[in-house]
Amino acid sequence: PATYDVAATERKWQPVWEKLDPFHADDASPREKRYALTMFPYPSGDLHMGHAEVTALHDVVARYWWQKGYEVLNPMGWDSFGLPAENAAIRNDAHPADYTYGNIATQLESFQKYGVSFDWSRRFNTSDPEYYKWTQWLFLKFHEKGLAYRKNSWVNWCPNDQTVLANEQVVDGACERCGAEVTKRELTQWYFRTTAYAQELLDCLDDLQPTWPAKVVNAQRNWIGRSEGAHVDFNVAGRSQPLTVYTTRPDTLFGATFMVVAADAALASELVTDEQRGALDDYLVEVRKETEINRLSTDRPKTGVFLGVHATNPLTGTEIPVYAADYVLADYGTGAIMAVPGQDQRDWEFAQAFDLPIIRTVEPPADWEGDAFTGDGPAINSANDEIDLSGMGVAEAKSTTIAFLEDKGLGRGTVNFRLRDWLLSRQRYWGAPIPIIHCPVDGEVAVPEDQLPVELPELRGADLKPKGTSPLGAATEWVNVSCPKCGGPATRDTDTMDTFVDSSWYFFRYVSPHDETQAFDTDLANTWGPIDLYVGGDEHAVLHLLYARFFTKALRDMGMVDWDEPFSSYLSQGKVINNGRKMSKSLGNGVSLGEQLEAFGVDAVRLTLVFAGPPEDNIDWADMSPAGSLKFLQRAWRLSGDVASAVGADPATGDVVLRKLTHKTLHDAESLIEIHRFNVMVARTMELVNATRKAIDSGPGGADPAVREAVEAVAILLSLVAPYTAEEMWERLGHEPTVARAGWPAVDEALLVADAVTAVVQVQGKVRARLEVSPDISEADLEALALADPAVVRSIDGKEIRKVIVRAPKVVNVVV
Ligand code: ANZ
């Protein structure tokens, strides 16, 4: 036959593979181990083109590692708690559990059909009590170590999803999930102390830089936001405590002409005089309506209120007024600043608006016409009897000021991070309950380990819906318990954990997914991990990847794992788009994965996604030709019917030209996979297919053992991308399944040596030498070789060389 039946082939091999179970990761295997991981999906529908892309890319590497002889852990499961599933369930008027597990069954079936090399024996769902028991256990460990704690603060609130959000989940002032504008609420919430690891999270980015995408590394750096500066103490008349500010520019202290406290910080209402309290309260009503982005923007009129008090500038001795304003944030630094209008634009605008003095302490360039000057320059107006910064540049003036302040006990140098602790509690139903009991006598009491998991209470209908307080509160019987310590009446915490908690440690659970005695096995985690390659989208650049890094470091410090970092290398794939636009319901440009698979088969879809371009780039499905991919696969498959030599025929007796191409293709494929240029690997496979076809039809013919060698190589190369076609070819070549574990063919180095070509060297237009060189010699190497040739040296005869024109690998022209 000229073509194979795609659907029949898929039906044929699925049960065979299921029986063979070729990707079962054996903990006890003596082979070197690799851990390949791709982000697990939210079960909010069937698989879509995005899943198809990421798994096809990821599978190239996982399958390649198997072929190269590694024992590969390539697990899959479901991130099945959380807002996406819960919102979808509410939209579909279903219970989150029914909806979630229904979708998981659908997605599992699709994945199995899609032929990814997952070890299904390790699958779990984060919403299974067997899993979240350990999420809760880990929470309690963190609690014990002071890494999980509760505090009252102004937090991000999504009015649409009716829950708090972590800072990481607020993107440009909007909810990362639903896009609603985020507001603020004052609430008591649970936090993970991510800030305890701020410095290490930053430092380790240096090591990740070469193997992580630069934009992800940069996004994390900015998010952690380390800055160096000083805490400076200002005395406030009538107050025993100093007013401490954080500043990155202690060198400008002589120019601090007023101070500003965040209007919504407790500090503001502590400082304000009775006379001014009414004004502050009115102002606060306005402030609470504003988003953080607006508050910080420079191009917005400055507003504020005088608090009625003055502080003393420690260097000038001047009494300076203290204001409350919204452009200072309550939860950054100390929530208070020294305002230096000469060097800071927002302070400049505030000074203009409130008619406050401006003193420049850095001399701007002569032609300076702007307002605040934030650049470097000599210090001016910056001297008193004890310290003189005059003429110093910013850096020197900074360190001199810090040393002086420290000496006088007026301040100290400090490092500040933008990173905040991770707010992890949610007022939603579908998550792991926080395993804490609140007792009027004993306070926060951990649920005893033998009572874990704290399972979600059964709630139905209206009780499930978000209403601003946790739905779990409606389960009265579940809520009211006796205190594990004193036995008195107590209540359960009714919040659930952010889904990102579940996904912060799932890659540990895969090493011992069915262990009922512990969260994960430390030895196995150290054997398999850290993850050699993680593939996923960069929408998680800050969120998930930062949280997972934090968890890993915390677990390491608890002695539970040896690794410092979870993901040694990270590949962030582009998006599948259509007609130049993101696929969306409203644009009606969605492409259904199911329909594509139906029309072209799994292999053609997978091949199209891998061949489209570098994995980091977006794929516009409108420009793709899955039909063309299928044609190619049929063409490759036809080769296997034309092989006429026996299994095991010695290729050494075969056509050397084809053999060279086969070995070069296999050799180059290895490095192309290492650098994630899977598309080029496919292109090279196509070349090999074409050359083999030629060899069969108009060359040595199908009986030549070099043809068998080439077709077997094609099958193995295709096993990374198009598993059904590859398996079918392998069978037709006379082998047993499965080609996926056939092993990478040994590359014969002798066949890699390229044939030499002759380069001609001319001096003044006359041929003086002929050199045997490699066809891929560089221009520089060829020039050096030519100029060192004795005949060329002789004819140049010590004259000055004016020009050397090199056309590698053929010609060198020397002009003297
Ligand atoms: C005086 C000064 C003079 C400042 C100057 C800057 C320039 P980064 O680098 O982001 O850490 N700041 C401190 N706490 C703040 C808060 N809670 N809300 C808003 N702004 C705050 O920024 C540190 C600088 O931001 C600090 O240095 C402070 O202003 C301001 F010529 O102090 B600076």
Short mmCIF file of C-alpha atoms in Angstrom, two decimals, residues 292-705:
data_model
loop_
_atom_site.label_atom_id
_atom_site.label_comp_id
_atom_site.label_asym_id
_atom_site.label_seq_id
_atom_site.Cartn_x
_atom_site.Cartn_y
_atom_site.Cartn_z
CA GLU A 292 -1.40 50.34 43.78
CA ILE A 293 -0.35 51.05 40.21
CA ASN A 294 -2.13 54.39 40.22
CA ARG A 295 -0.73 55.25 43.59
CA LEU A 296 2.85 54.83 42.47
CA SER A 297 2.57 56.45 39.06
CA THR A 298 4.53 59.66 38.65
CA ASP A 299 2.17 61.43 36.25
CA ARG A 300 -0.67 61.85 38.69
CA PRO A 301 -1.41 64.96 40.76
CA LYS A 302 -0.02 64.54 44.25
CA THR A 303 -2.46 64.51 47.12
CA GLY A 304 -1.98 64.23 50.88
CA VAL A 305 -2.73 65.67 54.32
CA PHE A 306 -0.54 67.32 56.91
CA LEU A 307 -0.48 65.21 60.08
CA GLY A 308 0.06 68.18 62.35
CA VAL A 309 3.50 67.04 63.56
CA HIS A 310 7.11 67.90 62.75
CA ALA A 311 10.28 65.84 62.73
CA THR A 312 13.92 66.96 62.90
CA ASN A 313 16.27 66.45 59.98
CA PRO A 314 19.22 64.84 61.78
CA LEU A 315 21.84 66.57 59.63
CA THR A 316 20.42 70.08 59.24
CA GLY A 317 18.53 70.28 62.54
CA THR A 318 15.60 71.79 60.66
CA GLU A 319 12.04 71.05 61.73
CA ILE A 320 10.28 69.46 58.78
CA PRO A 321 6.55 68.76 58.44
CA VAL A 322 5.19 65.20 58.30
CA TYR A 323 2.46 64.41 55.76
CA ALA A 324 0.36 61.40 54.92
CA ALA A 325 0.02 60.62 51.23
CA ASP A 326 -0.94 57.76 48.97
CA TYR A 327 2.22 57.67 46.91
CA VAL A 328 3.98 56.01 49.81
CA LEU A 329 2.96 52.40 50.29
CA ALA A 330 2.22 50.95 53.71
CA ASP A 331 3.93 47.63 53.13
CA TYR A 332 7.22 48.69 51.57
CA GLY A 333 10.30 49.67 53.56
CA THR A 334 9.01 51.19 56.78
CA GLY A 335 5.94 52.74 55.19
CA ALA A 336 7.49 56.18 55.63
CA ILE A 337 9.94 58.23 53.59
CA MET A 338 12.14 61.24 53.88
CA ALA A 339 11.13 63.40 50.95
CA VAL A 340 13.93 64.92 48.89
CA PRO A 341 12.25 66.97 46.17
CA GLY A 342 15.57 68.03 44.60
CA GLN A 343 16.38 64.44 43.66
CA ASP A 344 13.08 62.61 43.51
CA GLN A 345 10.39 63.50 41.00
CA ARG A 346 7.40 62.41 43.05
CA ASP A 347 8.69 64.38 46.02
CA TRP A 348 9.26 67.33 43.68
CA GLU A 349 5.64 67.25 42.57
CA PHE A 350 4.41 66.95 46.12
CA ALA A 351 6.57 69.93 47.16
CA GLN A 352 5.15 71.98 44.31
CA ALA A 353 1.58 71.01 45.21
CA PHE A 354 2.05 71.81 48.92
CA ASP A 355 4.44 74.71 48.54
CA LEU A 356 7.34 73.09 50.38
CA PRO A 357 11.04 74.03 50.11
CA ILE A 358 13.29 72.35 47.56
CA ILE A 359 17.03 72.03 48.20
CA ARG A 360 19.20 70.38 45.58
CA THR A 361 21.96 68.21 47.06
CA VAL A 362 23.37 66.91 43.78
CA GLU A 363 24.49 69.49 41.26
CA PRO A 364 22.69 68.92 37.97
CA PRO A 365 24.56 69.42 34.68
CA ALA A 366 24.90 73.06 33.52
CA ASP A 367 22.24 72.71 30.84
CA TRP A 368 19.74 70.99 33.19
CA GLU A 369 16.23 72.26 32.70
CA GLY A 370 14.20 69.49 34.35
CA ASP A 371 12.77 69.21 37.84
CA ALA A 372 14.29 66.65 40.20
CA PHE A 373 17.74 65.50 39.13
CA THR A 374 18.14 61.80 39.80
CA GLY A 375 21.52 61.28 38.16
CA ASP A 376 25.05 61.29 39.50
CA GLY A 377 26.96 64.48 40.18
CA PRO A 378 28.90 66.34 42.86
CA ALA A 379 27.18 66.84 46.21
CA ILE A 380 26.18 70.41 47.07
CA ASN A 381 24.45 72.03 50.06
CA SER A 382 25.58 69.01 52.05
CA ALA A 383 27.79 70.00 54.93
CA ASN A 384 27.54 70.78 58.65
CA ASP A 385 30.10 71.00 61.46
CA GLU A 386 30.57 67.25 61.58
CA ILE A 387 30.17 65.95 58.05
CA ASP A 388 31.00 67.42 54.66
CA LEU A 389 29.92 65.66 51.49
CA SER A 390 30.69 68.57 49.16
CA GLY A 391 31.96 67.45 45.77
CA MET A 392 31.55 63.73 46.40
CA GLY A 393 29.78 61.57 43.80
CA VAL A 394 26.62 59.73 44.81
CA ALA A 395 28.29 56.43 45.73
CA GLU A 396 30.92 57.99 47.97
CA ALA A 397 28.43 60.38 49.55
CA LYS A 398 26.15 57.43 50.31
CA SER A 399 28.76 55.37 52.10
CA THR A 400 30.11 58.42 53.94
CA THR A 401 26.62 59.30 55.18
CA ILE A 402 25.86 55.75 56.26
CA ALA A 403 29.14 55.53 58.20
CA PHE A 404 28.34 58.85 59.90
CA LEU A 405 24.78 57.84 60.79
CA GLU A 406 25.93 54.52 62.19
CA ASP A 407 28.60 56.26 64.23
CA LYS A 408 26.07 58.66 65.73
CA GLY A 409 23.39 56.01 66.22
CA LEU A 410 21.08 57.86 63.85
CA GLY A 411 20.68 55.13 61.28
CA ARG A 412 22.21 52.07 59.68
CA GLY A 413 22.92 50.65 56.26
CA THR A 414 20.39 48.05 55.20
CA VAL A 415 19.19 45.88 52.36
CA ASN A 416 15.58 45.92 51.32
CA PHE A 417 13.53 43.56 49.16
CA ARG A 418 10.44 44.25 47.16
CA LEU A 419 9.36 40.63 47.64
CA ARG A 420 6.49 40.25 50.11
CA ASP A 421 5.45 37.19 52.05
CA TRP A 422 3.09 34.93 50.13
CA LEU A 423 -0.53 35.33 51.15
CA LEU A 424 -1.81 31.78 50.89
CA SER A 425 -5.31 31.63 52.41
CA ARG A 426 -8.35 31.81 50.15
CA GLN A 427 -12.03 32.33 50.87
CA ARG A 428 -13.04 29.61 48.47
CA TYR A 429 -14.35 26.06 48.74
CA TRP A 430 -12.23 24.04 46.34
CA GLY A 431 -8.85 23.83 48.04
CA ALA A 432 -7.00 22.10 50.84
CA PRO A 433 -8.45 23.22 54.20
CA ILE A 434 -5.93 24.94 56.44
CA PRO A 435 -5.29 22.38 59.21
CA ILE A 436 -5.54 24.75 62.14
CA ILE A 437 -8.03 24.89 64.97
CA HIS A 438 -8.72 28.18 66.70
CA CYS A 439 -9.20 27.82 70.41
CA PRO A 440 -10.22 30.70 72.70
CA VAL A 441 -7.76 29.35 75.29
CA ASP A 442 -4.85 27.92 73.28
CA GLY A 443 -4.98 30.13 70.21
CA GLU A 444 -3.83 28.58 66.91
CA VAL A 445 -3.57 24.84 67.41
CA ALA A 446 -2.26 22.45 64.76
CA VAL A 447 -4.53 19.58 63.83
CA PRO A 448 -2.72 16.50 65.18
CA GLU A 449 -0.91 14.54 62.47
CA ASP A 450 -3.01 11.42 62.94
CA GLN A 451 -6.13 13.45 62.15
CA LEU A 452 -4.86 14.49 58.72
CA PRO A 453 -6.18 14.97 56.16
CA VAL A 454 -8.73 17.50 57.24
CA GLU A 455 -11.14 16.60 54.49
CA LEU A 456 -13.37 19.13 52.80
CA PRO A 457 -16.90 19.04 54.21
CA GLU A 458 -19.67 18.08 51.81
CA LEU A 459 -21.33 21.26 50.59
CA ARG A 460 -23.79 21.61 47.77
CA GLY A 461 -25.54 24.29 45.76
CA ALA A 462 -25.57 27.83 47.07
CA ASP A 463 -23.27 26.97 49.99
CA LEU A 464 -20.42 26.45 47.56
CA LYS A 465 -20.58 29.85 45.95
CA PRO A 466 -18.05 32.50 46.88
CA LYS A 467 -19.63 35.15 49.06
CA GLY A 468 -16.73 37.04 50.53
CA THR A 469 -16.28 34.82 53.55
CA SER A 470 -15.15 31.25 53.33
CA PRO A 471 -17.89 28.84 52.18
CA LEU A 472 -16.53 26.26 54.63
CA GLY A 473 -18.05 28.38 57.39
CA ALA A 474 -21.45 27.03 56.35
CA ALA A 475 -20.51 23.48 57.40
CA THR A 476 -21.35 24.04 61.05
CA GLU A 477 -20.71 20.49 62.18
CA TRP A 478 -17.38 20.44 60.49
CA VAL A 479 -16.37 23.84 61.88
CA ASN A 480 -17.17 23.20 65.53
CA VAL A 481 -14.66 20.86 67.13
CA SER A 482 -12.97 20.45 70.45
CA CYS A 483 -9.50 21.86 70.94
CA PRO A 484 -6.82 19.16 70.54
CA LYS A 485 -4.96 20.74 73.47
CA CYS A 486 -7.54 21.63 76.12
CA GLY A 487 -10.58 19.79 74.83
CA GLY A 488 -12.71 22.93 75.07
CA PRO A 489 -14.94 24.23 72.29
CA ALA A 490 -12.98 25.48 69.31
CA THR A 491 -13.44 26.11 65.60
CA ARG A 492 -11.63 25.03 62.48
CA ASP A 493 -9.96 27.54 60.22
CA THR A 494 -12.39 27.91 57.33
CA ASP A 495 -10.00 29.16 54.66
CA THR A 496 -8.45 26.93 52.03
CA MET A 497 -4.96 27.10 50.57
CA ASP A 498 -4.06 28.80 47.33
CA THR A 499 -3.74 26.23 44.49
CA PHE A 500 -0.16 27.36 44.07
CA VAL A 501 0.62 25.66 47.38
CA ASP A 502 -0.39 22.32 45.84
CA SER A 503 1.85 22.86 42.81
CA SER A 504 4.81 24.02 44.91
CA TRP A 505 5.69 20.50 45.91
CA TYR A 506 3.99 18.11 43.45
CA PHE A 507 7.32 17.29 41.80
CA PHE A 508 8.51 15.86 45.11
CA ARG A 509 5.44 13.67 45.44
CA TYR A 510 6.08 12.00 42.06
CA VAL A 511 9.17 10.25 43.41
CA SER A 512 7.03 8.21 45.82
CA PRO A 513 3.45 8.99 44.85
CA HIS A 514 1.74 6.21 46.79
CA ASP A 515 3.69 6.50 50.01
CA GLU A 516 1.17 6.57 52.85
CA THR A 517 3.76 7.25 55.52
CA GLN A 518 5.39 10.45 54.35
CA ALA A 519 5.04 13.39 51.94
CA PHE A 520 7.83 11.97 49.82
CA ASP A 521 10.86 9.74 50.15
CA THR A 522 13.99 11.79 50.71
CA ASP A 523 16.37 9.22 49.22
CA LEU A 524 14.28 8.88 46.09
CA ALA A 525 14.00 12.65 45.76
CA ASN A 526 17.77 12.85 45.89
CA THR A 527 18.12 9.97 43.44
CA TRP A 528 15.78 11.37 40.81
CA GLY A 529 16.08 15.08 41.30
CA PRO A 530 16.51 17.87 40.78
CA ILE A 531 14.45 18.06 37.61
CA ASP A 532 16.72 17.99 34.58
CA LEU A 533 14.26 19.70 32.29
CA TYR A 534 11.06 21.54 33.14
CA VAL A 535 8.82 22.61 30.28
CA GLY A 536 5.98 25.08 30.69
CA GLY A 537 4.57 28.47 29.88
CA ASP A 538 6.12 31.71 31.02
CA GLU A 539 2.85 32.95 32.52
CA HIS A 540 4.24 31.15 35.57
CA ALA A 541 7.55 32.99 35.41
CA VAL A 542 7.15 34.64 38.77
CA LEU A 543 4.28 32.82 40.42
CA HIS A 544 4.71 29.07 40.35
CA LEU A 545 8.43 29.01 39.67
CA LEU A 546 9.21 31.33 42.56
CA TYR A 547 6.95 29.48 44.98
CA ALA A 548 8.40 26.09 43.98
CA ARG A 549 11.89 27.46 44.50
CA PHE A 550 10.90 28.75 47.94
CA PHE A 551 9.41 25.38 48.93
CA THR A 552 12.52 23.54 47.80
CA LYS A 553 14.76 25.72 49.93
CA ALA A 554 12.51 25.42 52.96
CA LEU A 555 12.36 21.61 52.58
CA ARG A 556 16.11 21.47 52.20
CA ASP A 557 16.51 23.36 55.46
CA MET A 558 14.19 20.84 57.12
CA GLY A 559 16.52 18.10 55.94
CA MET A 560 13.97 16.64 53.55
CA VAL A 561 15.98 17.00 50.35
CA ASP A 562 19.50 17.82 49.20
CA TRP A 563 18.70 20.08 46.31
CA ASP A 564 18.99 23.86 46.46
CA GLU A 565 16.98 24.43 43.30
CA PRO A 566 14.16 22.31 41.85
CA PHE A 567 14.55 22.93 38.11
CA SER A 568 18.05 22.69 36.64
CA SER A 569 16.86 23.80 33.26
CA TYR A 570 13.66 25.39 32.11
CA LEU A 571 12.16 25.60 28.63
CA SER A 572 9.31 28.01 28.17
CA GLN A 573 7.30 27.25 25.07
CA GLY A 574 5.50 29.80 22.88
CA LYS A 575 1.74 29.89 22.46
CA VAL A 576 -0.36 28.30 19.76
CA ILE A 577 -2.24 31.18 18.17
CA ASN A 578 -4.50 31.43 15.11
CA ASN A 579 -4.49 34.07 12.39
CA GLY A 580 -2.06 36.18 14.36
CA ARG A 581 -4.28 36.34 17.45
CA LYS A 582 -4.48 34.50 20.71
CA MET A 583 -7.20 31.86 20.44
CA SER A 584 -10.31 32.98 22.27
CA LYS A 585 -14.02 32.33 22.43
CA SER A 586 -14.88 35.95 21.72
CA LEU A 587 -12.75 36.05 18.56
CA GLY A 588 -14.12 32.69 17.49
CA ASN A 589 -10.67 31.65 16.30
CA GLY A 590 -10.21 28.65 18.56
CA VAL A 591 -8.75 25.50 17.02
CA SER A 592 -10.09 22.28 18.49
CA LEU A 593 -7.38 19.76 19.25
CA GLY A 594 -9.91 16.94 18.96
CA GLU A 595 -10.85 17.97 15.42
CA GLN A 596 -7.22 18.27 14.35
CA LEU A 597 -6.45 14.82 15.73
CA GLU A 598 -9.50 13.44 14.01
CA ALA A 599 -8.52 14.93 10.66
CA PHE A 600 -4.77 14.33 10.59
CA GLY A 601 -3.96 11.90 13.39
CA VAL A 602 -1.80 12.27 16.49
CA ASP A 603 1.54 12.03 14.74
CA ALA A 604 0.85 14.71 12.14
CA VAL A 605 -0.35 17.14 14.81
CA ARG A 606 2.66 16.41 17.02
CA LEU A 607 5.07 16.71 14.11
CA THR A 608 3.52 20.01 13.05
CA LEU A 609 3.91 21.45 16.54
CA VAL A 610 7.53 20.35 16.85
CA PHE A 611 8.51 21.35 13.32
CA ALA A 612 6.86 24.79 13.46
CA GLY A 613 9.93 26.62 14.71
CA PRO A 614 12.08 27.06 17.82
CA PRO A 615 9.97 25.96 20.79
CA GLU A 616 10.10 29.41 22.39
CA ASP A 617 8.29 30.99 19.45
CA ASN A 618 4.54 31.26 19.03
CA ILE A 619 2.96 28.94 16.50
CA ASP A 620 0.32 30.44 14.25
CA TRP A 621 -1.85 27.46 13.37
CA ALA A 622 -3.18 29.31 10.32
CA ASP A 623 0.31 29.07 8.77
CA MET A 624 0.75 25.38 9.57
CA SER A 625 0.09 22.43 7.36
CA PRO A 626 -0.76 19.30 9.33
CA ALA A 627 -1.77 17.78 5.99
CA GLY A 628 1.80 18.36 4.78
CA SER A 629 3.11 16.72 7.96
CA LEU A 630 0.95 13.69 7.32
CA LYS A 631 2.26 13.48 3.77
CA PHE A 632 5.80 13.47 5.04
CA LEU A 633 5.02 10.74 7.56
CA GLN A 634 3.47 8.59 4.86
CA ARG A 635 6.57 9.15 2.77
CA ALA A 636 8.82 8.07 5.63
CA TRP A 637 6.62 5.05 6.27
CA ARG A 638 6.82 3.98 2.58
CA LEU A 639 10.57 3.63 2.96
CA SER A 640 10.06 0.82 5.45
CA GLY A 641 8.21 -1.19 2.78
CA ASP A 642 11.10 -0.85 0.35
CA VAL A 643 13.83 -2.24 2.57
CA ALA A 644 14.84 -5.57 1.04
CA SER A 645 17.85 -6.57 3.17
CA ALA A 646 17.50 -8.84 6.21
CA VAL A 647 17.37 -7.69 9.83
CA GLY A 648 20.95 -7.39 11.02
CA ALA A 649 22.45 -7.05 7.53
CA ASP A 650 25.92 -5.53 7.92
CA PRO A 651 25.73 -1.89 6.86
CA ALA A 652 29.51 -1.72 6.44
CA THR A 653 29.06 -3.37 3.05
CA GLY A 654 26.54 -0.69 1.99
CA ASP A 655 26.58 2.58 0.11
CA VAL A 656 28.98 4.92 1.87
CA VAL A 657 27.36 8.19 0.77
CA LEU A 658 24.04 7.27 2.35
CA ARG A 659 25.80 5.87 5.40
CA LYS A 660 27.58 9.16 5.94
CA LEU A 661 24.33 11.08 5.84
CA THR A 662 22.67 8.66 8.26
CA HIS A 663 25.45 8.96 10.79
CA LYS A 664 25.78 12.71 10.42
CA THR A 665 22.02 13.10 10.93
CA LEU A 666 22.04 10.99 14.10
CA HIS A 667 25.10 12.79 15.39
CA ASP A 668 23.71 16.26 14.78
CA ALA A 669 20.30 15.30 16.15
CA GLU A 670 21.89 14.77 19.56
CA SER A 671 23.28 18.26 19.83
CA LEU A 672 20.15 19.76 18.30
CA ILE A 673 18.05 18.14 21.02
CA GLU A 674 20.46 19.34 23.71
CA ILE A 675 19.98 22.94 22.55
CA HIS A 676 16.22 22.43 22.08
CA ARG A 677 16.27 22.94 18.31
CA PHE A 678 13.81 20.11 17.75
CA ASN A 679 12.51 21.75 14.58
CA VAL A 680 15.94 21.53 12.95
CA MET A 681 16.21 17.91 14.00
CA VAL A 682 12.95 17.26 12.14
CA ALA A 683 14.22 19.13 9.07
CA ARG A 684 17.33 16.98 9.06
CA THR A 685 15.21 13.84 9.35
CA MET A 686 13.29 15.02 6.29
CA GLU A 687 16.55 15.36 4.37
CA LEU A 688 17.51 11.84 5.34
CA VAL A 689 14.13 10.55 4.16
CA ASN A 690 14.60 12.25 0.79
CA ALA A 691 18.12 10.91 0.35
CA THR A 692 17.00 7.41 1.26
CA ARG A 693 14.15 7.55 -1.23
CA LYS A 694 16.69 8.53 -3.91
CA ALA A 695 19.01 5.69 -2.91
CA ILE A 696 16.15 3.23 -3.25
CA ASP A 697 14.78 4.52 -6.55
CA SER A 698 17.85 5.62 -8.46
CA GLY A 699 20.82 4.56 -6.36
CA PRO A 700 22.01 1.27 -4.91
CA GLY A 701 18.39 0.09 -4.37
CA GLY A 702 16.36 -1.29 -1.44
CA ALA A 703 18.51 -4.39 -1.00
CA ASP A 704 21.55 -2.32 0.04
CA PRO A 705 22.06 -2.69 3.82
#
